[in-house]
mmCIF file with all atom_site columns, C-alpha atoms and ligand atoms in Angstrom:
data_model
loop_
_atom_site.group_PDB
_atom_site.id
_atom_site.type_symbol
_atom_site.label_atom_id
_atom_site.label_alt_id
_atom_site.label_comp_id
_atom_site.label_asym_id
_atom_site.label_entity_id
_atom_site.label_seq_id
_atom_site.pdbx_PDB_ins_code
_atom_site.Cartn_x
_atom_site.Cartn_y
_atom_site.Cartn_z
_atom_site.occupancy
_atom_site.B_iso_or_equiv
_atom_site.pdbx_formal_charge
_atom_site.auth_seq_id
_atom_site.auth_comp_id
_atom_site.auth_asym_id
_atom_site.auth_atom_id
_atom_site.pdbx_PDB_model_num
ATOM   1   C CA . UNK A 1 1   ? 62.741 -52.762 0.641  1.00 48.00 ? 1   UNK A CA 1
ATOM   2   C CA . UNK A 1 2   ? 61.322 -56.384 0.182  1.00 54.00 ? 2   UNK A CA 1
ATOM   3   C CA . UNK A 1 3   ? 57.672 -57.331 0.255  1.00 68.00 ? 3   UNK A CA 1
ATOM   4   C CA . UNK A 1 4   ? 56.876 -56.398 3.551  1.00 86.00 ? 4   UNK A CA 1
ATOM   5   C CA . UNK A 1 5   ? 53.402 -56.585 5.003  1.00 97.00 ? 5   UNK A CA 1
ATOM   6   C CA . UNK A 1 6   ? 52.014 -54.566 7.834  1.00 98.00 ? 6   UNK A CA 1
ATOM   7   C CA . UNK A 1 7   ? 49.337 -55.992 10.139 1.00 98.00 ? 7   UNK A CA 1
ATOM   8   C CA . UNK A 1 8   ? 46.800 -53.462 11.180 1.00 98.00 ? 8   UNK A CA 1
ATOM   9   C CA . UNK A 1 9   ? 44.645 -54.111 14.432 1.00 98.00 ? 9   UNK A CA 1
ATOM   10  C CA . UNK A 1 10  ? 41.116 -53.663 13.040 1.00 98.00 ? 10  UNK A CA 1
ATOM   11  C CA . UNK A 1 11  ? 38.954 -54.747 15.953 1.00 97.00 ? 11  UNK A CA 1
ATOM   12  C CA . UNK A 1 12  ? 37.827 -51.310 16.780 1.00 96.00 ? 12  UNK A CA 1
ATOM   13  C CA . UNK A 1 13  ? 38.486 -47.639 15.822 1.00 96.00 ? 13  UNK A CA 1
ATOM   14  C CA . UNK A 1 14  ? 40.521 -45.695 13.146 1.00 96.00 ? 14  UNK A CA 1
ATOM   15  C CA . UNK A 1 15  ? 42.290 -48.615 11.393 1.00 98.00 ? 15  UNK A CA 1
ATOM   16  C CA . UNK A 1 16  ? 41.027 -47.903 7.785  1.00 98.00 ? 16  UNK A CA 1
ATOM   17  C CA . UNK A 1 17  ? 42.965 -44.361 7.836  1.00 97.00 ? 17  UNK A CA 1
ATOM   18  C CA . UNK A 1 18  ? 46.279 -46.186 8.489  1.00 98.00 ? 18  UNK A CA 1
ATOM   19  C CA . UNK A 1 19  ? 45.559 -48.618 5.791  1.00 98.00 ? 19  UNK A CA 1
ATOM   20  C CA . UNK A 1 20  ? 45.042 -45.737 3.276  1.00 98.00 ? 20  UNK A CA 1
ATOM   21  C CA . UNK A 1 21  ? 48.168 -44.018 4.312  1.00 97.00 ? 21  UNK A CA 1
ATOM   22  C CA . UNK A 1 22  ? 50.330 -47.140 4.152  1.00 98.00 ? 22  UNK A CA 1
ATOM   23  C CA . UNK A 1 23  ? 48.805 -48.254 0.907  1.00 97.00 ? 23  UNK A CA 1
ATOM   24  C CA . UNK A 1 24  ? 49.681 -44.842 -0.435 1.00 96.00 ? 24  UNK A CA 1
ATOM   25  C CA . UNK A 1 25  ? 53.335 -45.467 0.596  1.00 96.00 ? 25  UNK A CA 1
ATOM   26  C CA . UNK A 1 26  ? 53.206 -48.759 -1.497 1.00 96.00 ? 26  UNK A CA 1
ATOM   27  C CA . UNK A 1 27  ? 52.961 -50.989 1.501  1.00 97.00 ? 27  UNK A CA 1
ATOM   28  C CA . UNK A 1 28  ? 50.642 -54.100 1.642  1.00 97.00 ? 28  UNK A CA 1
ATOM   29  C CA . UNK A 1 29  ? 48.360 -54.293 4.642  1.00 98.00 ? 29  UNK A CA 1
ATOM   30  C CA . UNK A 1 30  ? 46.247 -56.988 6.291  1.00 98.00 ? 30  UNK A CA 1
ATOM   31  C CA . UNK A 1 31  ? 43.592 -56.474 8.851  1.00 98.00 ? 31  UNK A CA 1
ATOM   32  C CA . UNK A 1 32  ? 43.934 -58.289 12.185 1.00 98.00 ? 32  UNK A CA 1
ATOM   33  C CA . UNK A 1 33  ? 40.285 -59.100 13.359 1.00 98.00 ? 33  UNK A CA 1
ATOM   34  C CA . UNK A 1 34  ? 40.614 -62.511 15.039 1.00 98.00 ? 34  UNK A CA 1
ATOM   35  C CA . UNK A 1 35  ? 43.298 -64.648 16.637 1.00 98.00 ? 35  UNK A CA 1
ATOM   36  C CA . UNK A 1 36  ? 43.716 -66.681 13.442 1.00 98.00 ? 36  UNK A CA 1
ATOM   37  C CA . UNK A 1 37  ? 44.692 -63.548 11.516 1.00 98.00 ? 37  UNK A CA 1
ATOM   38  C CA . UNK A 1 38  ? 47.924 -63.246 13.574 1.00 98.00 ? 38  UNK A CA 1
ATOM   39  C CA . UNK A 1 39  ? 49.192 -66.333 11.529 1.00 97.00 ? 39  UNK A CA 1
ATOM   40  C CA . UNK A 1 40  ? 48.699 -64.708 8.245  1.00 96.00 ? 40  UNK A CA 1
ATOM   41  C CA . UNK A 1 41  ? 52.414 -63.386 8.138  1.00 96.00 ? 41  UNK A CA 1
ATOM   42  C CA . UNK A 1 42  ? 53.278 -59.805 8.697  1.00 98.00 ? 42  UNK A CA 1
ATOM   43  C CA . UNK A 1 43  ? 56.463 -57.840 9.673  1.00 97.00 ? 43  UNK A CA 1
ATOM   44  C CA . UNK A 1 44  ? 55.098 -54.896 11.307 1.00 98.00 ? 44  UNK A CA 1
ATOM   45  C CA . UNK A 1 45  ? 52.226 -53.821 13.486 1.00 98.00 ? 45  UNK A CA 1
ATOM   46  C CA . UNK A 1 46  ? 49.868 -50.806 13.842 1.00 98.00 ? 46  UNK A CA 1
ATOM   47  C CA . UNK A 1 47  ? 47.671 -50.272 16.819 1.00 98.00 ? 47  UNK A CA 1
ATOM   48  C CA . UNK A 1 48  ? 45.152 -47.611 15.734 1.00 98.00 ? 48  UNK A CA 1
ATOM   49  C CA . UNK A 1 49  ? 43.132 -45.095 17.703 1.00 97.00 ? 49  UNK A CA 1
ATOM   50  C CA . UNK A 1 50  ? 39.744 -45.598 19.078 1.00 97.00 ? 50  UNK A CA 1
ATOM   51  C CA . UNK A 1 51  ? 38.677 -46.541 22.530 1.00 95.00 ? 51  UNK A CA 1
ATOM   52  C CA . UNK A 1 52  ? 41.435 -48.286 24.498 1.00 94.00 ? 52  UNK A CA 1
ATOM   53  C CA . UNK A 1 53  ? 39.138 -49.872 26.920 1.00 92.00 ? 53  UNK A CA 1
ATOM   54  C CA . UNK A 1 54  ? 37.020 -51.530 24.259 1.00 94.00 ? 54  UNK A CA 1
ATOM   55  C CA . UNK A 1 55  ? 40.061 -52.431 22.170 1.00 96.00 ? 55  UNK A CA 1
ATOM   56  C CA . UNK A 1 56  ? 41.775 -53.904 25.294 1.00 95.00 ? 56  UNK A CA 1
ATOM   57  C CA . UNK A 1 57  ? 38.698 -56.037 26.266 1.00 94.00 ? 57  UNK A CA 1
ATOM   58  C CA . UNK A 1 58  ? 38.180 -57.371 22.680 1.00 96.00 ? 58  UNK A CA 1
ATOM   59  C CA . UNK A 1 59  ? 41.741 -58.306 22.406 1.00 97.00 ? 59  UNK A CA 1
ATOM   60  C CA . UNK A 1 60  ? 41.485 -60.291 25.627 1.00 95.00 ? 60  UNK A CA 1
ATOM   61  C CA . UNK A 1 61  ? 38.161 -61.885 24.578 1.00 97.00 ? 61  UNK A CA 1
ATOM   62  C CA . UNK A 1 62  ? 39.602 -62.907 21.218 1.00 98.00 ? 62  UNK A CA 1
ATOM   63  C CA . UNK A 1 63  ? 42.579 -64.458 22.591 1.00 97.00 ? 63  UNK A CA 1
ATOM   64  C CA . UNK A 1 64  ? 44.837 -61.823 20.781 1.00 98.00 ? 64  UNK A CA 1
ATOM   65  C CA . UNK A 1 65  ? 46.291 -59.917 23.716 1.00 96.00 ? 65  UNK A CA 1
ATOM   66  C CA . UNK A 1 66  ? 49.017 -62.381 24.768 1.00 96.00 ? 66  UNK A CA 1
ATOM   67  C CA . UNK A 1 67  ? 50.125 -63.298 21.219 1.00 98.00 ? 67  UNK A CA 1
ATOM   68  C CA . UNK A 1 68  ? 50.359 -59.459 20.241 1.00 98.00 ? 68  UNK A CA 1
ATOM   69  C CA . UNK A 1 69  ? 52.417 -58.766 23.408 1.00 97.00 ? 69  UNK A CA 1
ATOM   70  C CA . UNK A 1 70  ? 54.616 -61.672 22.534 1.00 98.00 ? 70  UNK A CA 1
ATOM   71  C CA . UNK A 1 71  ? 55.326 -60.368 18.950 1.00 98.00 ? 71  UNK A CA 1
ATOM   72  C CA . UNK A 1 72  ? 56.146 -56.771 20.237 1.00 98.00 ? 72  UNK A CA 1
ATOM   73  C CA . UNK A 1 73  ? 58.361 -58.195 22.828 1.00 98.00 ? 73  UNK A CA 1
ATOM   74  C CA . UNK A 1 74  ? 60.015 -60.352 20.311 1.00 98.00 ? 74  UNK A CA 1
ATOM   75  C CA . UNK A 1 75  ? 61.058 -57.036 18.462 1.00 98.00 ? 75  UNK A CA 1
ATOM   76  C CA . UNK A 1 76  ? 58.225 -56.566 15.920 1.00 98.00 ? 76  UNK A CA 1
ATOM   77  C CA . UNK A 1 77  ? 58.245 -52.851 14.725 1.00 98.00 ? 77  UNK A CA 1
ATOM   78  C CA . UNK A 1 78  ? 55.090 -51.375 16.226 1.00 98.00 ? 78  UNK A CA 1
ATOM   79  C CA . UNK A 1 79  ? 53.267 -48.216 15.911 1.00 98.00 ? 79  UNK A CA 1
ATOM   80  C CA . UNK A 1 80  ? 50.411 -47.118 18.132 1.00 98.00 ? 80  UNK A CA 1
ATOM   81  C CA . UNK A 1 81  ? 48.310 -44.004 17.849 1.00 98.00 ? 81  UNK A CA 1
ATOM   82  C CA . UNK A 1 82  ? 46.341 -42.714 20.576 1.00 98.00 ? 82  UNK A CA 1
ATOM   83  C CA . UNK A 1 83  ? 44.375 -45.512 21.977 1.00 97.00 ? 83  UNK A CA 1
ATOM   84  C CA . UNK A 1 84  ? 47.077 -47.712 20.625 1.00 98.00 ? 84  UNK A CA 1
ATOM   85  C CA . UNK A 1 85  ? 49.751 -45.834 22.697 1.00 98.00 ? 85  UNK A CA 1
ATOM   86  C CA . UNK A 1 86  ? 47.417 -46.452 25.751 1.00 97.00 ? 86  UNK A CA 1
ATOM   87  C CA . UNK A 1 87  ? 47.247 -50.188 24.919 1.00 97.00 ? 87  UNK A CA 1
ATOM   88  C CA . UNK A 1 88  ? 51.016 -50.295 24.778 1.00 98.00 ? 88  UNK A CA 1
ATOM   89  C CA . UNK A 1 89  ? 51.736 -48.136 27.914 1.00 96.00 ? 89  UNK A CA 1
ATOM   90  C CA . UNK A 1 90  ? 53.290 -49.840 31.028 1.00 94.00 ? 90  UNK A CA 1
ATOM   91  C CA . UNK A 1 91  ? 51.232 -47.682 33.252 1.00 91.00 ? 91  UNK A CA 1
ATOM   92  C CA . UNK A 1 92  ? 48.186 -45.493 33.248 1.00 91.00 ? 92  UNK A CA 1
ATOM   93  C CA . UNK A 1 93  ? 48.045 -42.422 35.194 1.00 87.00 ? 93  UNK A CA 1
ATOM   94  C CA . UNK A 1 94  ? 45.199 -42.097 37.698 1.00 79.00 ? 94  UNK A CA 1
ATOM   95  C CA . UNK A 1 95  ? 43.962 -38.546 36.826 1.00 74.00 ? 95  UNK A CA 1
ATOM   96  C CA . UNK A 1 96  ? 41.789 -37.425 33.967 1.00 69.00 ? 96  UNK A CA 1
ATOM   97  C CA . UNK A 1 97  ? 42.368 -34.045 32.119 1.00 70.00 ? 97  UNK A CA 1
ATOM   98  C CA . UNK A 1 98  ? 39.544 -32.604 34.101 1.00 75.00 ? 98  UNK A CA 1
ATOM   99  C CA . UNK A 1 99  ? 41.128 -33.475 37.407 1.00 74.00 ? 99  UNK A CA 1
ATOM   100 C CA . UNK A 1 100 ? 38.875 -36.279 38.137 1.00 75.00 ? 100 UNK A CA 1
ATOM   101 C CA . UNK A 1 101 ? 40.278 -39.825 39.014 1.00 76.00 ? 101 UNK A CA 1
ATOM   102 C CA . UNK A 1 102 ? 40.055 -42.600 36.554 1.00 72.00 ? 102 UNK A CA 1
ATOM   103 C CA . UNK A 1 103 ? 38.129 -45.604 37.927 1.00 67.00 ? 103 UNK A CA 1
ATOM   104 C CA . UNK A 1 104 ? 39.865 -48.886 38.283 1.00 61.00 ? 104 UNK A CA 1
ATOM   105 C CA . UNK A 1 105 ? 38.274 -50.512 35.314 1.00 59.00 ? 105 UNK A CA 1
ATOM   106 C CA . UNK A 1 106 ? 39.792 -47.648 33.042 1.00 60.00 ? 106 UNK A CA 1
ATOM   107 C CA . UNK A 1 107 ? 43.079 -47.834 34.880 1.00 63.00 ? 107 UNK A CA 1
ATOM   108 C CA . UNK A 1 108 ? 43.728 -51.366 33.435 1.00 69.00 ? 108 UNK A CA 1
ATOM   109 C CA . UNK A 1 109 ? 46.891 -51.871 31.439 1.00 83.00 ? 109 UNK A CA 1
ATOM   110 C CA . UNK A 1 110 ? 46.831 -54.029 28.493 1.00 93.00 ? 110 UNK A CA 1
ATOM   111 C CA . UNK A 1 111 ? 49.933 -54.832 26.328 1.00 96.00 ? 111 UNK A CA 1
ATOM   112 C CA . UNK A 1 112 ? 52.304 -52.957 28.805 1.00 94.00 ? 112 UNK A CA 1
ATOM   113 C CA . UNK A 1 113 ? 55.205 -53.240 26.322 1.00 97.00 ? 113 UNK A CA 1
ATOM   114 C CA . UNK A 1 114 ? 56.231 -49.640 26.221 1.00 97.00 ? 114 UNK A CA 1
ATOM   115 C CA . UNK A 1 115 ? 58.025 -48.129 29.404 1.00 97.00 ? 115 UNK A CA 1
ATOM   116 C CA . UNK A 1 116 ? 55.983 -45.008 29.857 1.00 97.00 ? 116 UNK A CA 1
ATOM   117 C CA . UNK A 1 117 ? 52.953 -43.756 31.975 1.00 94.00 ? 117 UNK A CA 1
ATOM   118 C CA . UNK A 1 118 ? 50.110 -42.161 29.951 1.00 95.00 ? 118 UNK A CA 1
ATOM   119 C CA . UNK A 1 119 ? 47.322 -40.072 31.090 1.00 93.00 ? 119 UNK A CA 1
ATOM   120 C CA . UNK A 1 120 ? 44.087 -40.777 29.299 1.00 91.00 ? 120 UNK A CA 1
ATOM   121 C CA . UNK A 1 121 ? 41.699 -38.043 27.987 1.00 89.00 ? 121 UNK A CA 1
ATOM   122 C CA . UNK A 1 122 ? 44.560 -35.866 29.199 1.00 90.00 ? 122 UNK A CA 1
ATOM   123 C CA . UNK A 1 123 ? 43.167 -32.579 27.438 1.00 87.00 ? 123 UNK A CA 1
ATOM   124 C CA . UNK A 1 124 ? 39.888 -32.844 29.404 1.00 78.00 ? 124 UNK A CA 1
ATOM   125 C CA . UNK A 1 125 ? 36.441 -31.976 28.064 1.00 68.00 ? 125 UNK A CA 1
ATOM   126 C CA . UNK A 1 126 ? 37.135 -28.325 27.054 1.00 66.00 ? 126 UNK A CA 1
ATOM   127 C CA . UNK A 1 127 ? 40.064 -29.176 24.586 1.00 67.00 ? 127 UNK A CA 1
ATOM   128 C CA . UNK A 1 128 ? 38.833 -32.618 23.709 1.00 79.00 ? 128 UNK A CA 1
ATOM   129 C CA . UNK A 1 129 ? 39.877 -32.314 19.993 1.00 91.00 ? 129 UNK A CA 1
ATOM   130 C CA . UNK A 1 130 ? 42.309 -29.853 18.241 1.00 95.00 ? 130 UNK A CA 1
ATOM   131 C CA . UNK A 1 131 ? 44.923 -29.583 15.689 1.00 96.00 ? 131 UNK A CA 1
ATOM   132 C CA . UNK A 1 132 ? 48.355 -27.973 15.686 1.00 97.00 ? 132 UNK A CA 1
ATOM   133 C CA . UNK A 1 133 ? 51.757 -28.180 14.161 1.00 98.00 ? 133 UNK A CA 1
ATOM   134 C CA . UNK A 1 134 ? 54.904 -29.119 16.250 1.00 98.00 ? 134 UNK A CA 1
ATOM   135 C CA . UNK A 1 135 ? 58.279 -30.647 15.614 1.00 98.00 ? 135 UNK A CA 1
ATOM   136 C CA . UNK A 1 136 ? 58.553 -34.419 15.365 1.00 98.00 ? 136 UNK A CA 1
ATOM   137 C CA . UNK A 1 137 ? 61.910 -35.665 16.142 1.00 97.00 ? 137 UNK A CA 1
ATOM   138 C CA . UNK A 1 138 ? 64.442 -34.299 13.536 1.00 92.00 ? 138 UNK A CA 1
ATOM   139 C CA . UNK A 1 139 ? 61.640 -34.293 10.759 1.00 91.00 ? 139 UNK A CA 1
ATOM   140 C CA . UNK A 1 140 ? 60.662 -30.455 11.425 1.00 94.00 ? 140 UNK A CA 1
ATOM   141 C CA . UNK A 1 141 ? 57.100 -29.482 12.129 1.00 97.00 ? 141 UNK A CA 1
ATOM   142 C CA . UNK A 1 142 ? 54.293 -31.780 11.131 1.00 98.00 ? 142 UNK A CA 1
ATOM   143 C CA . UNK A 1 143 ? 50.545 -31.474 11.493 1.00 98.00 ? 143 UNK A CA 1
ATOM   144 C CA . UNK A 1 144 ? 49.060 -33.312 14.520 1.00 98.00 ? 144 UNK A CA 1
ATOM   145 C CA . UNK A 1 145 ? 45.369 -33.870 15.073 1.00 97.00 ? 145 UNK A CA 1
ATOM   146 C CA . UNK A 1 146 ? 44.351 -34.723 18.630 1.00 97.00 ? 146 UNK A CA 1
ATOM   147 C CA . UNK A 1 147 ? 41.075 -36.411 19.461 1.00 96.00 ? 147 UNK A CA 1
ATOM   148 C CA . UNK A 1 148 ? 40.308 -37.150 23.125 1.00 94.00 ? 148 UNK A CA 1
ATOM   149 C CA . UNK A 1 149 ? 44.087 -37.801 23.362 1.00 96.00 ? 149 UNK A CA 1
ATOM   150 C CA . UNK A 1 150 ? 46.251 -39.152 25.925 1.00 95.00 ? 150 UNK A CA 1
ATOM   151 C CA . UNK A 1 151 ? 49.833 -37.692 26.645 1.00 96.00 ? 151 UNK A CA 1
ATOM   152 C CA . UNK A 1 152 ? 52.779 -39.195 28.254 1.00 98.00 ? 152 UNK A CA 1
ATOM   153 C CA . UNK A 1 153 ? 53.568 -38.120 31.841 1.00 96.00 ? 153 UNK A CA 1
ATOM   154 C CA . UNK A 1 154 ? 56.619 -40.092 32.383 1.00 96.00 ? 154 UNK A CA 1
ATOM   155 C CA . UNK A 1 155 ? 59.223 -42.082 30.298 1.00 98.00 ? 155 UNK A CA 1
ATOM   156 C CA . UNK A 1 156 ? 61.512 -44.714 31.705 1.00 97.00 ? 156 UNK A CA 1
ATOM   157 C CA . UNK A 1 157 ? 64.359 -47.076 30.472 1.00 97.00 ? 157 UNK A CA 1
ATOM   158 C CA . UNK A 1 158 ? 65.786 -44.478 28.039 1.00 97.00 ? 158 UNK A CA 1
ATOM   159 C CA . UNK A 1 159 ? 62.584 -44.181 26.045 1.00 98.00 ? 159 UNK A CA 1
ATOM   160 C CA . UNK A 1 160 ? 63.109 -41.328 23.534 1.00 98.00 ? 160 UNK A CA 1
ATOM   161 C CA . UNK A 1 161 ? 60.850 -38.223 23.494 1.00 98.00 ? 161 UNK A CA 1
ATOM   162 C CA . UNK A 1 162 ? 59.977 -37.580 19.790 1.00 98.00 ? 162 UNK A CA 1
ATOM   163 C CA . UNK A 1 163 ? 57.495 -34.648 20.210 1.00 98.00 ? 163 UNK A CA 1
ATOM   164 C CA . UNK A 1 164 ? 55.978 -32.216 22.793 1.00 98.00 ? 164 UNK A CA 1
ATOM   165 C CA . UNK A 1 165 ? 53.039 -29.906 22.599 1.00 97.00 ? 165 UNK A CA 1
ATOM   166 C CA . UNK A 1 166 ? 52.854 -27.127 25.228 1.00 94.00 ? 166 UNK A CA 1
ATOM   167 C CA . UNK A 1 167 ? 55.560 -29.045 27.231 1.00 96.00 ? 167 UNK A CA 1
ATOM   168 C CA . UNK A 1 168 ? 53.644 -32.372 27.217 1.00 97.00 ? 168 UNK A CA 1
ATOM   169 C CA . UNK A 1 169 ? 55.037 -35.353 25.587 1.00 98.00 ? 169 UNK A CA 1
ATOM   170 C CA . UNK A 1 170 ? 53.014 -36.613 22.599 1.00 98.00 ? 170 UNK A CA 1
ATOM   171 C CA . UNK A 1 171 ? 55.387 -38.939 20.723 1.00 98.00 ? 171 UNK A CA 1
ATOM   172 C CA . UNK A 1 172 ? 57.831 -41.500 21.942 1.00 98.00 ? 172 UNK A CA 1
ATOM   173 C CA . UNK A 1 173 ? 60.194 -44.199 20.689 1.00 98.00 ? 173 UNK A CA 1
ATOM   174 C CA . UNK A 1 174 ? 61.597 -47.143 22.577 1.00 98.00 ? 174 UNK A CA 1
ATOM   175 C CA . UNK A 1 175 ? 63.400 -49.852 20.732 1.00 98.00 ? 175 UNK A CA 1
ATOM   176 C CA . UNK A 1 176 ? 61.078 -51.227 18.143 1.00 98.00 ? 176 UNK A CA 1
ATOM   177 C CA . UNK A 1 177 ? 57.999 -49.202 19.320 1.00 98.00 ? 177 UNK A CA 1
ATOM   178 C CA . UNK A 1 178 ? 56.707 -45.797 18.400 1.00 98.00 ? 178 UNK A CA 1
ATOM   179 C CA . UNK A 1 179 ? 53.698 -44.250 20.139 1.00 98.00 ? 179 UNK A CA 1
ATOM   180 C CA . UNK A 1 180 ? 51.915 -40.921 19.329 1.00 98.00 ? 180 UNK A CA 1
ATOM   181 C CA . UNK A 1 181 ? 49.046 -39.130 21.219 1.00 98.00 ? 181 UNK A CA 1
ATOM   182 C CA . UNK A 1 182 ? 47.929 -37.645 17.862 1.00 98.00 ? 182 UNK A CA 1
ATOM   183 C CA . UNK A 1 183 ? 46.599 -39.157 14.606 1.00 98.00 ? 183 UNK A CA 1
ATOM   184 C CA . UNK A 1 184 ? 49.177 -38.912 11.830 1.00 98.00 ? 184 UNK A CA 1
ATOM   185 C CA . UNK A 1 185 ? 47.087 -41.131 9.691  1.00 97.00 ? 185 UNK A CA 1
ATOM   186 C CA . UNK A 1 186 ? 44.240 -38.261 9.542  1.00 97.00 ? 186 UNK A CA 1
ATOM   187 C CA . UNK A 1 187 ? 46.718 -35.859 7.923  1.00 96.00 ? 187 UNK A CA 1
ATOM   188 C CA . UNK A 1 188 ? 48.311 -35.971 4.719  1.00 95.00 ? 188 UNK A CA 1
ATOM   189 C CA . UNK A 1 189 ? 51.924 -35.908 5.976  1.00 96.00 ? 189 UNK A CA 1
ATOM   190 C CA . UNK A 1 190 ? 53.424 -39.423 6.045  1.00 97.00 ? 190 UNK A CA 1
ATOM   191 C CA . UNK A 1 191 ? 56.531 -38.707 7.757  1.00 97.00 ? 191 UNK A CA 1
ATOM   192 C CA . UNK A 1 192 ? 55.709 -40.457 11.000 1.00 98.00 ? 192 UNK A CA 1
ATOM   193 C CA . UNK A 1 193 ? 54.457 -43.611 8.963  1.00 98.00 ? 193 UNK A CA 1
ATOM   194 C CA . UNK A 1 194 ? 57.809 -43.369 7.070  1.00 97.00 ? 194 UNK A CA 1
ATOM   195 C CA . UNK A 1 195 ? 59.708 -43.484 10.333 1.00 96.00 ? 195 UNK A CA 1
ATOM   196 C CA . UNK A 1 196 ? 57.576 -46.485 11.459 1.00 97.00 ? 196 UNK A CA 1
ATOM   197 C CA . UNK A 1 197 ? 58.517 -48.217 8.196  1.00 97.00 ? 197 UNK A CA 1
ATOM   198 C CA . UNK A 1 198 ? 62.221 -47.535 8.732  1.00 96.00 ? 198 UNK A CA 1
ATOM   199 C CA . UNK A 1 199 ? 62.283 -49.069 12.268 1.00 95.00 ? 199 UNK A CA 1
HETATM 200 N N1 . LIG B 2 .   ? 40.219 -41.369 24.599 1.00 84.45 ? 201 LIG B N1 1
HETATM 201 C C1 . LIG B 2 .   ? 40.579 -42.708 23.965 1.00 84.45 ? 201 LIG B C1 1
HETATM 202 C C2 . LIG B 2 .   ? 40.814 -43.646 24.953 1.00 84.45 ? 201 LIG B C2 1
HETATM 203 O O1 . LIG B 2 .   ? 41.190 -43.332 26.166 1.00 84.45 ? 201 LIG B O1 1
HETATM 204 C C3 . LIG B 2 .   ? 41.641 -42.479 22.951 1.00 84.45 ? 201 LIG B C3 1
HETATM 205 C C4 . LIG B 2 .   ? 41.124 -41.533 21.889 1.00 84.45 ? 201 LIG B C4 1
HETATM 206 C C5 . LIG B 2 .   ? 41.711 -41.804 20.493 1.00 84.45 ? 201 LIG B C5 1
HETATM 207 O O2 . LIG B 2 .   ? 42.228 -42.998 20.291 1.00 84.45 ? 201 LIG B O2 1
HETATM 208 N N2 . LIG B 2 .   ? 41.547 -40.968 19.648 1.00 84.45 ? 201 LIG B N2 1
HETATM 209 O O3 . LIG B 2 .   ? 41.068 -44.879 24.580 1.00 84.45 ? 201 LIG B O3 1
#
């Protein structure tokens, strides 16, 4: 592989953990904190976990939302985890994991580049965070850490399902985009990041 650089969105959330994992794989990373960082030159994009509403608002205020959407739509390989998956989703489902309706502010879509519907905080309060192992694509079982995670309730346009836990979709791939409900950057298993680097 040539000297590739990964741009990691670093306005909020768990970006340092992605940076650590990608650095261990020998990949150079740059942090994207403001609109001018988008001109620094990178070949791939990571959208980390965190708080999707806060991230989305900041991206809008910083003038980063439209340029990032353009990059993804132009084919830049993109990997979103948890809140990152929510930012990518074309639609947000109207029901929280505890059965309550999400309010309209939280129902906002952001980048909208991935043809899926996600349910935010889909596991509700009881099961807010948990770890498990499940099959990921043809890689076999991998560790999966969920933190107030969404899951995908519908895929469209030939979006591939990469993983399910208890029947719920927790990993998807569509063209240049991978999204996971869980946080592979918090475990030592680098297979999901390797898949991202091979997109
Ligand atoms: N619950 C968060 C949200 O809705 C996502 C949690 C995470 O990224 N770990 O944005």
